Amino acid sequence: MKLQLITTLGDGRRYMKAWPMVKSLGFFFPEYRIVKATSLAVRFMPPLAVLAAASQIYLHGWDFLPQAIAIGLFFLSLPLQGLLWLGQRARHPLPLSLLSFGNQLQERLAAMGVTYVPLGAKACYLDMANLLKIAFECLDASYWDEL
């Protein structure tokens, strides 16, 4: 169980790095908003956790140490929740509609001379994120405006 949790967090981190941060994808996928919120939480929640716990102890004294620890742990859990969601989503299989869109996108890239392994029957969202990242680097903006 513990190893699976660490693996899921690692998958979430890889998925967060692989997802293309293009605002237009926010209309089709929730990942844009979640990756943005999680990266912000990873950066700012640890200092906020220390600040919130220290302020509880400063204002109310050492008698409020359990509450200060609980508040600190809550702030620290927020980025972990985002990474867990992203890790679960990264390994979730693609629905057929996204699988066919991914294959069309891969064919378009192949016509341009960019080689990418086609999405198979066991493709997951992490594979789609990698494909979208390559596609946004190679395809021009007119293709994305058509969608």
Short mmCIF file of N, CA, C and O in Angstrom, two decimals, residues 47-75:
data_model
loop_
_atom_site.label_atom_id
_atom_site.label_comp_id
_atom_site.label_asym_id
_atom_site.label_seq_id
_atom_site.Cartn_x
_atom_site.Cartn_y
_atom_site.Cartn_z
N PRO A 47 5.46 26.78 3.26
CA PRO A 47 5.67 27.96 4.11
C PRO A 47 4.39 28.43 4.81
O PRO A 47 4.43 28.87 5.97
N LEU A 48 3.26 28.30 4.13
CA LEU A 48 2.00 28.69 4.77
C LEU A 48 1.66 27.76 5.93
O LEU A 48 1.06 28.20 6.92
N ALA A 49 2.01 26.48 5.81
CA ALA A 49 1.76 25.55 6.90
C ALA A 49 2.57 25.93 8.14
O ALA A 49 2.04 25.94 9.26
N VAL A 50 3.83 26.27 7.93
CA VAL A 50 4.67 26.68 9.06
C VAL A 50 4.15 27.99 9.65
O VAL A 50 4.06 28.13 10.88
N LEU A 51 3.78 28.92 8.80
CA LEU A 51 3.26 30.21 9.26
C LEU A 51 1.96 30.03 10.05
O LEU A 51 1.78 30.64 11.11
N ALA A 52 1.06 29.21 9.55
CA ALA A 52 -0.22 29.00 10.23
C ALA A 52 -0.02 28.30 11.58
O ALA A 52 -0.64 28.68 12.58
N ALA A 53 0.84 27.29 11.61
CA ALA A 53 1.08 26.58 12.87
C ALA A 53 1.79 27.49 13.87
O ALA A 53 1.44 27.52 15.06
N ALA A 54 2.79 28.24 13.39
CA ALA A 54 3.51 29.13 14.30
C ALA A 54 2.61 30.24 14.83
O ALA A 54 2.73 30.63 16.00
N SER A 55 1.71 30.74 13.98
CA SER A 55 0.83 31.81 14.46
C SER A 55 -0.15 31.28 15.51
O SER A 55 -0.50 32.01 16.44
N GLN A 56 -0.59 30.05 15.38
CA GLN A 56 -1.47 29.47 16.40
C GLN A 56 -0.76 29.37 17.74
O GLN A 56 -1.32 29.71 18.78
N ILE A 57 0.48 28.92 17.69
CA ILE A 57 1.24 28.80 18.93
C ILE A 57 1.56 30.18 19.50
O ILE A 57 1.50 30.40 20.71
N TYR A 58 1.89 31.12 18.63
CA TYR A 58 2.22 32.48 19.08
C TYR A 58 1.01 33.16 19.72
O TYR A 58 1.13 33.82 20.77
N LEU A 59 -0.15 33.03 19.10
CA LEU A 59 -1.34 33.73 19.60
C LEU A 59 -1.96 33.05 20.82
O LEU A 59 -2.45 33.73 21.73
N HIS A 60 -1.95 31.72 20.85
CA HIS A 60 -2.69 31.00 21.89
C HIS A 60 -1.80 30.24 22.86
O HIS A 60 -2.31 29.65 23.81
N GLY A 61 -0.52 30.17 22.60
CA GLY A 61 0.38 29.47 23.51
C GLY A 61 0.53 28.00 23.16
O GLY A 61 -0.07 27.48 22.21
N TRP A 62 1.36 27.35 23.96
CA TRP A 62 1.68 25.94 23.69
C TRP A 62 0.52 25.00 23.97
O TRP A 62 0.56 23.82 23.61
N ASP A 63 -0.51 25.47 24.62
CA ASP A 63 -1.68 24.63 24.87
C ASP A 63 -2.40 24.28 23.57
O ASP A 63 -3.13 23.29 23.50
N PHE A 64 -2.19 25.07 22.52
CA PHE A 64 -2.84 24.84 21.23
C PHE A 64 -1.93 24.10 20.24
O PHE A 64 -2.15 24.17 19.04
N LEU A 65 -0.93 23.40 20.75
CA LEU A 65 -0.01 22.66 19.88
C LEU A 65 -0.73 21.61 19.03
O LEU A 65 -0.46 21.50 17.83
N PRO A 66 -1.67 20.82 19.58
CA PRO A 66 -2.36 19.85 18.71
C PRO A 66 -3.13 20.51 17.56
O PRO A 66 -3.12 20.02 16.43
N GLN A 67 -3.78 21.62 17.84
CA GLN A 67 -4.51 22.33 16.79
C GLN A 67 -3.54 22.90 15.76
O GLN A 67 -3.82 22.90 14.56
N ALA A 68 -2.40 23.40 16.22
CA ALA A 68 -1.40 23.95 15.30
C ALA A 68 -0.85 22.85 14.39
O ALA A 68 -0.66 23.07 13.19
N ILE A 69 -0.62 21.68 14.94
CA ILE A 69 -0.14 20.55 14.13
C ILE A 69 -1.19 20.16 13.11
O ILE A 69 -0.89 19.89 11.94
N ALA A 70 -2.46 20.12 13.53
CA ALA A 70 -3.55 19.76 12.61
C ALA A 70 -3.67 20.77 11.47
O ALA A 70 -3.84 20.37 10.30
N ILE A 71 -3.55 22.04 11.79
CA ILE A 71 -3.63 23.06 10.75
C ILE A 71 -2.46 22.95 9.79
O ILE A 71 -2.60 23.04 8.57
N GLY A 72 -1.26 22.73 10.33
CA GLY A 72 -0.08 22.55 9.48
C GLY A 72 -0.20 21.35 8.57
O GLY A 72 0.13 21.41 7.39
N LEU A 73 -0.70 20.23 9.12
CA LEU A 73 -0.87 19.03 8.29
C LEU A 73 -1.94 19.23 7.21
O LEU A 73 -1.82 18.69 6.11
N PHE A 74 -2.97 20.00 7.54
CA PHE A 74 -3.98 20.29 6.52
C PHE A 74 -3.37 21.05 5.35
O PHE A 74 -3.59 20.70 4.20
N PHE A 75 -2.59 22.08 5.65
CA PHE A 75 -1.96 22.86 4.58
C PHE A 75 -0.99 21.99 3.78
O PHE A 75 -0.89 22.14 2.56
#
